[in-house]
XYZ file of C-alpha atoms in Angstrom:
656
model
C -0.117 -0.705 0.528
C 1.426 3.742 -1.183
C 0.625 5.794 1.233
C 2.228 8.673 0.492
C 3.675 9.771 -3.506
C 5.831 13.248 -3.812
C 6.354 13.547 -7.448
C 6.128 17.588 -6.913
C 4.373 17.497 -10.112
C 1.251 19.560 -8.637
C 3.473 22.081 -7.278
C 4.632 24.956 -10.302
C 8.280 25.500 -10.231
C 9.232 28.515 -8.066
C 9.926 28.691 -4.268
C 7.824 27.501 -1.799
C 5.722 29.874 0.229
C 7.685 32.143 2.992
C 8.042 35.124 4.309
C 10.610 37.924 2.060
C 11.984 39.153 3.951
C 12.657 36.535 7.266
C 10.779 39.223 10.043
C 9.085 38.911 13.724
C 6.228 38.375 13.256
C 5.167 35.515 12.915
C 5.929 35.004 17.517
C 2.558 36.518 17.734
C 0.849 37.448 14.556
C -0.593 34.051 12.342
C 0.637 34.750 8.947
C -0.012 32.572 5.657
C 1.871 34.407 3.323
C 1.063 33.142 -0.572
C 1.683 29.999 -2.150
C 1.291 26.687 -2.896
C 2.157 24.385 0.122
C 1.332 20.078 -0.833
C 1.152 18.036 1.242
C 4.077 20.024 3.481
C 4.889 22.755 4.950
C 7.865 24.465 6.581
C 9.244 25.237 10.487
C 12.642 27.572 9.560
C 12.495 31.194 10.342
C 15.332 32.493 10.611
C 16.527 36.451 10.414
C 20.265 35.763 9.918
C 18.722 33.988 6.741
C 17.384 38.091 5.576
C 18.963 39.413 1.950
C 18.929 35.561 1.382
C 15.936 34.100 -0.977
C 13.702 30.733 0.329
C 14.932 27.645 1.661
C 13.030 25.466 -0.927
C 12.594 25.001 -5.061
C 10.046 23.026 -7.454
C 12.231 23.205 -10.887
C 12.978 20.445 -13.856
C 14.743 18.439 -15.889
C 13.405 16.017 -18.198
C 10.089 16.227 -17.472
C 10.650 15.610 -13.761
C 9.692 18.052 -10.259
C 12.353 18.179 -8.223
C 12.307 19.979 -4.536
C 15.713 21.425 -4.111
C 16.880 22.972 -1.070
C 17.341 26.358 -2.536
C 19.805 27.772 0.572
C 22.279 26.204 1.835
C 24.030 26.549 5.319
C 24.093 29.764 6.115
C 23.941 30.030 9.620
C 25.930 30.694 12.867
C 26.267 30.955 16.532
C 23.724 29.788 18.187
C 21.856 28.476 15.134
C 24.314 26.852 13.581
C 22.567 23.293 14.280
C 19.579 25.004 11.925
C 18.668 22.179 8.771
C 16.046 23.508 6.519
C 13.341 21.273 6.897
C 10.030 21.002 5.163
C 7.501 18.020 6.829
C 5.037 16.426 5.694
C 1.842 15.950 7.143
C 1.009 12.818 6.791
C 1.863 10.942 10.169
C 2.499 7.612 10.112
C 1.176 5.175 12.545
C 3.223 1.386 11.638
C 6.958 0.672 10.504
C 6.990 1.163 7.184
C 8.789 2.023 4.096
C 10.635 5.680 2.233
C 12.228 5.844 -0.875
C 13.595 9.219 -1.712
C 15.777 10.129 -4.764
C 18.764 12.886 -4.433
C 21.631 13.874 -5.522
C 24.024 16.647 -3.194
C 25.425 20.223 -5.347
C 27.976 20.617 -2.443
C 29.589 18.302 -0.318
C 30.449 20.150 2.824
C 26.911 19.751 4.782
C 24.656 17.243 4.729
C 20.653 16.326 2.306
C 18.670 13.692 4.144
C 15.499 12.421 5.708
C 13.633 12.854 8.918
C 11.723 9.775 10.289
C 10.406 9.134 14.061
C 10.189 13.869 13.795
C 8.331 15.585 16.225
C 10.331 19.112 16.114
C 12.690 20.185 13.495
C 14.835 19.424 17.203
C 13.736 16.262 17.572
C 13.783 12.478 15.500
C 16.170 10.679 13.250
C 17.118 10.721 10.458
C 19.532 8.301 6.798
C 21.532 11.370 5.384
C 24.534 11.537 2.450
C 27.246 13.749 4.024
C 29.996 14.265 0.368
C 30.892 10.643 1.298
C 29.541 9.131 3.974
C 25.838 7.541 4.206
C 24.678 8.031 8.185
C 22.084 7.492 9.874
C 22.151 10.284 13.373
C 19.642 11.589 16.110
C 19.095 14.867 16.894
C 17.572 16.127 20.469
C 17.744 19.836 20.965
C 21.817 20.782 20.464
C 23.026 17.387 20.092
C 24.056 15.513 17.104
C 24.869 12.410 17.431
C 25.986 10.267 14.161
C 24.986 6.417 15.365
C 26.665 5.027 12.481
C 27.865 5.757 9.470
C 29.854 4.018 5.633
C 32.042 5.307 3.515
C 30.265 5.562 -0.094
C 31.767 6.445 -3.794
C 30.211 9.314 -4.109
C 29.716 10.914 -7.691
C 27.907 14.604 -8.376
C 27.030 13.613 -10.699
C 23.859 11.594 -9.027
C 20.818 10.717 -8.432
C 20.733 8.607 -5.321
C 17.936 6.518 -3.940
C 18.165 5.846 -0.356
C 15.299 3.944 1.321
C 15.016 3.483 5.460
C 12.862 0.735 6.560
C 12.236 2.133 9.468
C 11.149 0.405 12.772
C 12.373 -0.108 15.890
C 14.989 -1.879 13.631
C 16.396 0.880 11.479
C 18.112 0.116 7.671
C 19.310 1.619 4.913
C 19.614 0.803 1.764
C 21.861 3.024 -1.016
C 21.274 2.494 -3.697
C 18.682 -1.017 -3.262
C 21.809 -2.495 -1.420
C 21.429 -2.681 2.396
C 23.659 -0.337 4.527
C 22.632 -0.039 7.449
C 21.100 -1.369 10.053
C 20.584 -0.618 13.829
C 18.293 -0.661 16.461
C 16.401 2.506 17.397
C 13.573 4.102 19.451
C 10.560 4.093 16.458
C 7.265 6.365 18.055
C 4.746 6.115 15.668
C 2.423 8.345 15.000
C 4.627 10.761 14.207
C 7.014 13.074 10.567
C 8.870 12.314 8.305
C 10.638 15.865 6.876
C 13.385 16.565 4.514
C 16.463 17.550 6.086
C 19.340 19.766 4.411
C 21.848 21.922 5.269
C 23.118 21.718 1.577
C 22.606 22.899 -1.508
C 21.072 19.745 -3.469
C 17.768 18.312 -5.081
C 14.389 15.216 -3.989
C 12.653 13.916 -5.612
C 10.583 10.578 -5.973
C 9.688 10.615 -2.209
C 7.511 7.059 -1.765
C 5.768 5.909 1.206
C 4.730 2.170 1.719
C 3.515 -0.380 3.368
C 2.473 -3.794 3.481
C -0.535 -4.958 4.800
C -0.243 -5.460 8.233
C 1.259 -2.472 8.740
C -1.253 -1.000 6.175
C -3.937 -2.211 9.311
C -1.457 -1.640 12.236
C -1.699 2.208 10.575
C -5.822 2.678 9.974
C -6.030 1.207 13.342
C -3.419 3.102 15.529
C -5.352 5.908 13.495
C -8.784 5.486 14.011
C -7.667 5.301 18.236
C -6.229 8.299 18.002
C -8.907 10.583 15.512
C -11.601 8.490 18.773
C -9.128 9.633 21.394
C -9.514 13.585 19.691
C -12.710 13.275 19.374
C -13.627 12.035 22.407
C -11.975 14.521 24.721
C -13.076 17.578 22.021
C -16.752 16.202 22.854
C -16.405 16.670 26.394
C -15.605 21.323 25.839
C -18.258 23.569 24.779
C -17.439 24.416 21.112
C -16.880 28.253 20.521
C -19.932 30.472 19.265
C -19.022 33.837 18.188
C -20.608 36.325 20.189
C -19.240 40.289 18.718
C -18.404 41.143 15.239
C -16.847 45.470 15.567
C -15.905 46.685 12.400
C -12.376 48.733 12.724
C -13.023 50.436 9.491
C -8.992 52.266 8.542
C -8.416 51.842 12.411
C -7.246 47.805 11.933
C -4.251 47.019 12.890
C -1.674 43.731 13.965
C -1.118 43.248 17.217
C -1.293 46.407 19.076
C -4.505 46.154 21.106
C -5.358 47.292 24.605
C -7.918 46.419 26.527
C -9.483 48.152 29.545
C -13.172 47.565 32.043
C -14.053 51.005 33.144
C -17.797 51.397 34.577
C -19.527 47.687 33.539
C -17.341 49.131 29.763
C -15.013 47.424 27.567
C -12.740 49.963 25.967
C -10.275 48.832 22.560
C -8.197 50.338 22.487
C -5.514 50.234 18.373
C -2.754 51.475 18.191
C -0.957 51.984 14.241
C 2.836 53.231 13.254
C 5.136 54.272 10.773
C 8.699 52.897 10.430
C 11.205 54.490 10.933
C 15.436 54.773 9.624
C 15.339 50.430 10.725
C 12.964 47.903 9.743
C 10.399 47.821 12.988
C 13.069 49.578 15.312
C 12.596 52.672 14.930
C 8.073 52.123 14.833
C 6.676 55.700 15.474
C 3.062 55.805 17.421
C 1.029 57.357 13.957
C -2.312 56.786 15.271
C -5.032 55.816 18.242
C -8.230 55.098 17.511
C -10.604 53.861 21.231
C -14.118 51.370 20.415
C -16.658 50.733 23.294
C -16.799 47.618 22.438
C -20.938 47.294 23.239
C -22.165 49.300 20.949
C -19.094 49.113 18.234
C -19.009 52.667 18.218
C -15.369 54.456 17.502
C -14.817 56.700 20.358
C -12.270 58.948 18.563
C -8.808 58.939 16.612
C -6.010 60.618 16.951
C -3.499 61.060 14.701
C -4.515 59.480 10.488
C -5.365 56.576 10.013
C -4.232 53.861 7.468
C -4.370 50.335 7.843
C -2.203 49.285 5.259
C -0.119 46.092 6.102
C 3.107 48.240 6.914
C 1.288 50.807 8.992
C 0.163 47.517 11.004
C 2.132 44.997 10.968
C 5.174 45.158 13.471
C 8.065 42.614 15.057
C 7.335 45.317 18.265
C 5.161 46.592 21.112
C 4.228 50.639 20.406
C 4.605 53.327 23.962
C 0.916 52.842 24.464
C -0.504 51.942 27.990
C -4.151 52.864 29.945
C -3.627 53.484 33.382
C -5.006 55.494 36.518
C -1.399 57.661 36.845
C -2.808 59.976 38.925
C -4.926 57.759 41.063
C -7.832 60.504 40.105
C -10.762 57.544 39.236
C -10.696 57.541 35.804
C -8.375 55.872 33.100
C -5.925 57.997 30.906
C -3.248 57.449 27.832
C -0.055 57.287 27.949
C 2.136 57.322 25.120
C 4.991 58.341 23.073
C 4.862 60.588 19.594
C 7.082 62.726 17.595
C 9.672 62.394 20.390
C 7.397 63.158 22.778
C 5.287 61.484 26.982
C 1.799 62.852 26.471
C -1.027 61.743 29.055
C -4.253 62.452 28.200
C -8.221 61.211 29.972
C -9.219 57.952 28.046
C -12.403 59.366 27.483
C -12.434 62.525 26.170
C -9.083 63.577 24.901
C -8.138 65.687 27.631
C -4.878 65.837 27.184
C -3.049 66.323 30.797
C 0.857 66.521 30.701
C 3.239 66.266 28.204
C 7.372 65.941 28.463
C 10.184 66.246 25.279
C 11.341 63.282 25.389
C 15.402 62.527 27.178
C 18.051 64.031 24.866
C 19.968 60.919 23.920
C 22.133 62.633 21.429
C 26.130 62.487 22.795
C 24.793 59.989 25.848
C 27.230 57.473 25.895
C 25.113 54.790 27.242
C 23.310 55.319 24.123
C 24.657 53.510 20.281
C 22.718 53.448 16.803
C 20.234 56.063 18.234
C 19.444 57.575 14.961
C 17.558 61.179 16.798
C 18.540 63.103 19.054
C 15.736 62.521 21.226
C 13.942 59.049 22.013
C 12.462 57.382 20.153
C 10.681 55.221 23.108
C 9.987 51.384 22.264
C 7.955 50.542 24.831
C 6.422 51.750 27.871
C 5.051 51.248 31.372
C 3.624 52.196 34.615
C 5.261 51.232 38.390
C 5.697 52.496 42.209
C 8.482 53.273 42.338
C 7.985 56.310 45.326
C 6.051 53.850 47.854
C 2.707 55.808 46.490
C -0.170 53.162 47.214
C -0.450 53.445 42.574
C 1.202 53.676 40.184
C 1.937 57.005 39.592
C 5.332 56.366 37.540
C 6.717 54.733 34.869
C 9.678 53.573 32.959
C 10.628 53.986 28.742
C 12.496 52.519 27.121
C 15.608 52.040 23.989
C 15.549 49.115 22.284
C 17.667 46.601 23.793
C 20.074 49.131 26.059
C 18.894 51.532 28.502
C 15.482 52.186 30.305
C 14.865 55.502 32.920
C 11.856 55.844 34.600
C 10.359 59.598 36.169
C 7.130 60.704 38.394
C 4.302 61.430 37.242
C 3.459 63.540 40.621
C 6.879 64.938 40.798
C 6.543 67.051 37.096
C 8.727 64.147 35.246
C 11.276 63.700 37.427
C 13.617 61.047 37.272
C 13.627 58.548 39.003
C 16.495 56.479 38.092
C 19.091 55.431 34.381
C 19.338 51.517 33.991
C 22.180 50.252 31.453
C 24.312 47.930 31.667
C 23.022 44.896 29.986
C 20.080 43.693 27.349
C 17.012 45.363 27.781
C 14.589 42.758 26.283
C 11.776 44.472 25.836
C 9.335 44.765 27.887
C 10.525 44.754 32.064
C 8.533 43.178 34.951
C 7.669 45.319 36.807
C 6.449 44.377 41.508
C 7.353 44.522 45.107
C 9.743 41.698 45.685
C 10.808 42.489 49.006
C 7.038 43.891 50.158
C 9.430 47.565 50.839
C 5.995 49.405 48.956
C 7.737 49.789 45.654
C 8.377 48.501 42.962
C 10.943 47.251 42.039
C 12.363 46.144 38.153
C 13.521 42.709 36.237
C 15.148 43.871 32.537
C 16.481 41.519 31.151
C 19.541 39.748 33.132
C 19.216 42.217 35.704
C 17.212 42.485 38.865
C 17.513 45.983 40.969
C 15.314 48.116 42.646
C 13.567 51.056 43.201
C 16.305 53.744 42.668
C 17.998 52.116 40.005
C 20.623 49.602 41.992
C 21.175 46.367 41.198
C 20.404 43.314 43.174
C 21.824 41.141 41.471
C 22.427 39.502 37.266
C 22.219 36.776 35.281
C 25.628 34.726 34.273
C 23.415 35.050 30.499
C 24.999 37.445 28.438
C 23.519 36.616 24.702
C 20.597 37.275 22.868
C 17.852 39.253 25.378
C 14.756 38.674 27.313
C 11.471 38.267 25.511
C 8.911 37.165 28.612
C 8.926 37.190 31.893
C 6.835 35.045 34.765
C 7.113 35.884 39.137
C 4.769 33.544 40.583
C 4.899 30.642 42.696
C 4.317 27.269 41.191
C 3.757 24.516 43.751
C 2.677 26.308 47.317
C 5.990 24.668 48.774
C 7.939 27.062 47.021
C 9.280 29.952 47.409
C 8.173 32.603 44.287
C 10.713 31.915 41.247
C 11.019 34.037 37.552
C 10.131 31.786 34.462
C 11.984 33.369 31.674
C 12.132 32.659 28.063
C 14.780 34.724 26.689
C 15.582 34.030 23.317
C 18.792 32.191 22.661
C 19.574 31.413 25.999
C 16.466 29.678 26.811
C 13.335 28.905 29.075
C 15.374 29.465 32.603
C 13.000 29.266 35.948
C 15.239 31.060 38.928
C 15.031 31.624 42.458
C 14.350 34.627 43.834
C 18.360 34.825 44.807
C 19.400 35.603 40.944
C 20.288 31.280 40.660
C 19.281 29.004 38.623
C 16.735 27.073 38.900
C 16.631 24.558 36.123
C 17.621 25.728 32.221
C 15.741 24.603 29.394
C 16.536 23.870 26.026
C 13.741 24.989 23.175
C 15.595 26.379 20.550
C 14.663 29.811 20.983
C 12.618 30.613 23.749
C 9.701 33.378 21.937
C 6.769 33.528 24.615
C 5.994 31.225 27.637
C 2.635 30.416 29.969
C 2.072 29.334 33.817
C -1.297 28.698 34.518
C -3.339 24.992 36.293
C -3.161 22.700 32.731
C -3.353 19.966 34.062
C -5.826 19.575 37.209
C -4.479 16.082 38.037
C -1.107 17.204 38.346
C 0.588 18.818 41.229
C 1.580 22.621 41.058
C 1.142 24.537 37.875
C 2.937 23.842 34.752
C 4.891 25.779 32.100
C 4.371 25.828 28.335
C 7.003 27.515 26.467
C 7.513 28.362 23.266
C 9.981 28.543 20.131
C 10.679 30.269 16.537
C 13.805 32.059 15.627
C 15.152 28.077 13.804
C 12.558 26.407 15.485
C 9.027 28.112 15.048
C 6.103 26.159 16.110
C 7.597 24.257 18.193
C 4.958 24.723 21.962
C 6.107 22.911 24.782
C 4.946 21.598 29.010
C 6.816 21.639 31.535
C 5.703 21.072 35.463
C 6.385 23.005 38.472
C 9.779 21.902 38.614
C 11.253 22.634 34.937
C 10.650 19.192 34.074
C 9.684 19.081 30.002
C 6.329 16.356 29.813
C 5.649 16.779 26.768
C 6.046 18.967 23.067
C 4.764 19.350 19.479
C 4.439 20.964 16.815
C 2.088 23.197 15.235
C 2.935 23.482 11.583
C 2.536 27.327 11.741
C 3.361 29.926 13.346
C 2.030 32.974 15.691
C 0.371 30.784 18.771
C 0.653 32.712 21.569
C 0.037 30.013 24.063
C -1.913 32.748 26.509
C -4.577 30.700 29.025
C -8.175 31.062 29.230
C -10.312 30.283 31.300
C -12.939 29.184 29.133
C -15.626 27.174 31.326
C -15.049 28.195 34.331
C -13.847 24.717 34.880
C -10.876 23.843 32.208
C -8.005 26.506 31.614
C -7.108 26.127 27.877
C -4.321 27.917 26.345
C -4.639 29.868 22.804
C -2.882 28.789 19.947
C -4.311 30.914 17.756
C -7.649 31.230 15.668
C -5.863 30.106 12.090
C -6.721 26.674 10.708
C -4.206 24.685 12.973
C -5.284 27.148 15.451
C -7.529 26.225 18.768
C -6.973 25.815 22.116
C -4.956 22.707 23.574
C -5.303 21.153 27.090
C -1.828 19.854 28.625
C -1.566 16.875 26.851
C -0.876 19.953 23.504
C -4.091 18.053 22.331
C -6.571 20.680 20.336
C -9.633 20.025 21.930
C -10.745 23.469 21.678
C -11.674 24.537 17.389
C -12.390 27.549 15.874
C -15.294 27.095 13.960
C -15.147 26.717 9.413
C -16.983 30.534 9.382
C -14.478 33.134 7.939
C -13.393 34.587 11.186
C -9.717 37.157 11.052
C -6.999 34.674 11.907
C -4.069 37.587 12.491
C -3.832 38.456 15.685
C -6.038 37.285 18.799
C -5.580 37.817 21.990
C -8.054 36.277 25.739
C -9.346 38.497 28.327
C -12.479 38.591 30.712
C -15.041 41.416 28.493
C -17.259 41.260 30.916
C -16.262 40.233 34.194
C -17.914 37.868 34.585
C -14.690 35.384 35.261
C -14.824 33.464 31.954
C -12.933 34.475 29.408
C -13.481 35.933 25.893
C -11.851 35.317 22.633
C -9.965 38.644 20.422
C -9.851 37.646 17.061
C -8.976 40.564 14.147
C -7.946 41.625 11.239
C -7.011 44.926 9.370
C -10.414 45.551 9.145
C -12.718 43.387 11.541
C -12.581 42.049 14.969
C -15.171 38.718 16.293
C -15.386 37.655 19.813
C -15.365 34.258 20.530
C -17.755 32.306 24.359
C -17.786 29.213 25.509
C -21.113 28.481 24.040
C -21.919 25.835 27.936
C -19.954 27.786 31.127
C -20.029 27.920 34.706
C -19.426 30.374 37.241
C -16.239 30.618 37.821
C -14.888 28.732 41.846
C -11.394 30.434 42.480
C -10.392 33.671 41.810
C -7.773 33.918 39.971
C -4.503 36.300 38.943
C -3.406 37.930 35.852
C -1.100 40.568 33.974
C -2.370 43.291 35.083
C -4.535 45.792 32.574
C -1.801 48.841 33.002
C 0.762 46.727 31.218
C -0.349 45.163 27.945
C 2.457 43.773 25.785
C 3.741 41.283 23.210
C 6.600 40.245 25.300
C 4.901 40.060 28.711
C 4.470 36.453 29.961
C 1.089 34.758 30.196
C -0.225 33.976 33.622
C -3.855 32.804 34.804
C -3.380 31.633 38.397
C -5.378 30.571 41.849
C -4.205 29.830 45.883
C -5.825 27.097 45.746
C -4.662 25.676 42.066
C -0.876 25.816 44.333
C -1.366 22.148 45.742
């Protein structure tokens, strides 16, 4: 029985789809790039490939269509082990035979086929590397050669490689047995082309004998039944609201606030300056009343073009009661000023020019005379009893803290290690004043260093500070890019380090009601897009999977009053996953927007809604059936929205 037969004749000549700018938009947006992928997906995104073309190309010779690896290697540093990867979507639930042809166009690295493929960082593979045929096993950054044999290499030759995949794997080269070894084969996984060398593939065929095919069908049916039984236990999603955004639509630049029993949605647009996303200018803001769907006001000229809406960073605006008058203000930076306005009336309350940075020895590669603000967050550094202070920052180098009450008095300035995107603000020592965890450094309310982590590469994208179990002290959970996912003790020592690739997002919640303490979810992006992992309260890996596309936000959602799930995204492969990383709640096929998504308790009833939007419209979903939660939950405060904040949904009851 032939299960897979790929001759690539259904593909037109040319490149397979990819992000031509090799941008970071897919960190938290779900974007489908134009073109045809057939039965495959590409799980690799890498900024080192900027100015280069795509990884995969369909070519033709003598009527045969070939899949070419179109990149060679072009990786270095933390990404040296990244291989161009193209995954077949079919999961194979039995032993099987797979064959393919490969011709190498260069000899400096390898090309081949992965099997028992779980993620782009975890698989076995049969590869050719110049004059060697190898069986390898990849586990995170470790690549072990299980067996290698010499071959007679001919660069003009299409080699046929056949692999019999079972616990006893056999690899044939041109129908001659070359390698036989025992492995730990897991059924129900994928196959994938993997290559760090320019080459071409053809004639991918997966065959099963009668017993294997029956085993495959039975296991596939059992898996489908298992998922269906799970999904039947959860209420379906229904759309409860639609809002036309007009020209005010944007990417994931949204702030949400509840005030006087109403909910307000604030969208921001931008213009890019100087270098890509590094120095964006906030060009407009639009405030909507959720209940009526009415646009209340706009600042600036709206333009919902792709260039003015999609960006891979935060924009500097927040909603907060910064003067403690019981009303909400908007604090934002525009045109080298920090401005504070009344949220409902737009009345200007105060303005402050941003710091002069020209000639500042601690500011490097900034093009302007004054600071172009990267992000804003409110805090209480003075012991006011409310968040009447605020911080502004540049991109990765400096943080300034100011007092709103005391006429924008500068409270402190930070410059040491990479700041990351969004500092974490909390009164860690209970002295009535906030401290900051900035990237890898914890500083006090005077800006003095408390401790610094022994990490210096990349930067921290997301931070959570909480108890993970009742009998443990609070810990920091960090997604720190190439430094991985880390759990840090209060004294700044490392409790647990986990390799995941480029750690991008984290969330903490009681995802499994049957396990002790809380669980941590994490995603990877650069070099290994779409990987989702779940860990126990000690940071031990419980399970991992690969979504197969971008934009998974893994935000915890109190779904039905009982179960906490995590939102991936609103696209075809999205939905809500449980503690076993199964997609247990799916979005209806109703034409809803999917580029951006967020979780928020819109009406204050304890049940979270899901907001899905694109540049034109916003749809809101909620479980059809739910009960009132019996627990009170802590979430990230509404005065600190960011695309780079670790999300949490925590009840003290769940810490046992």
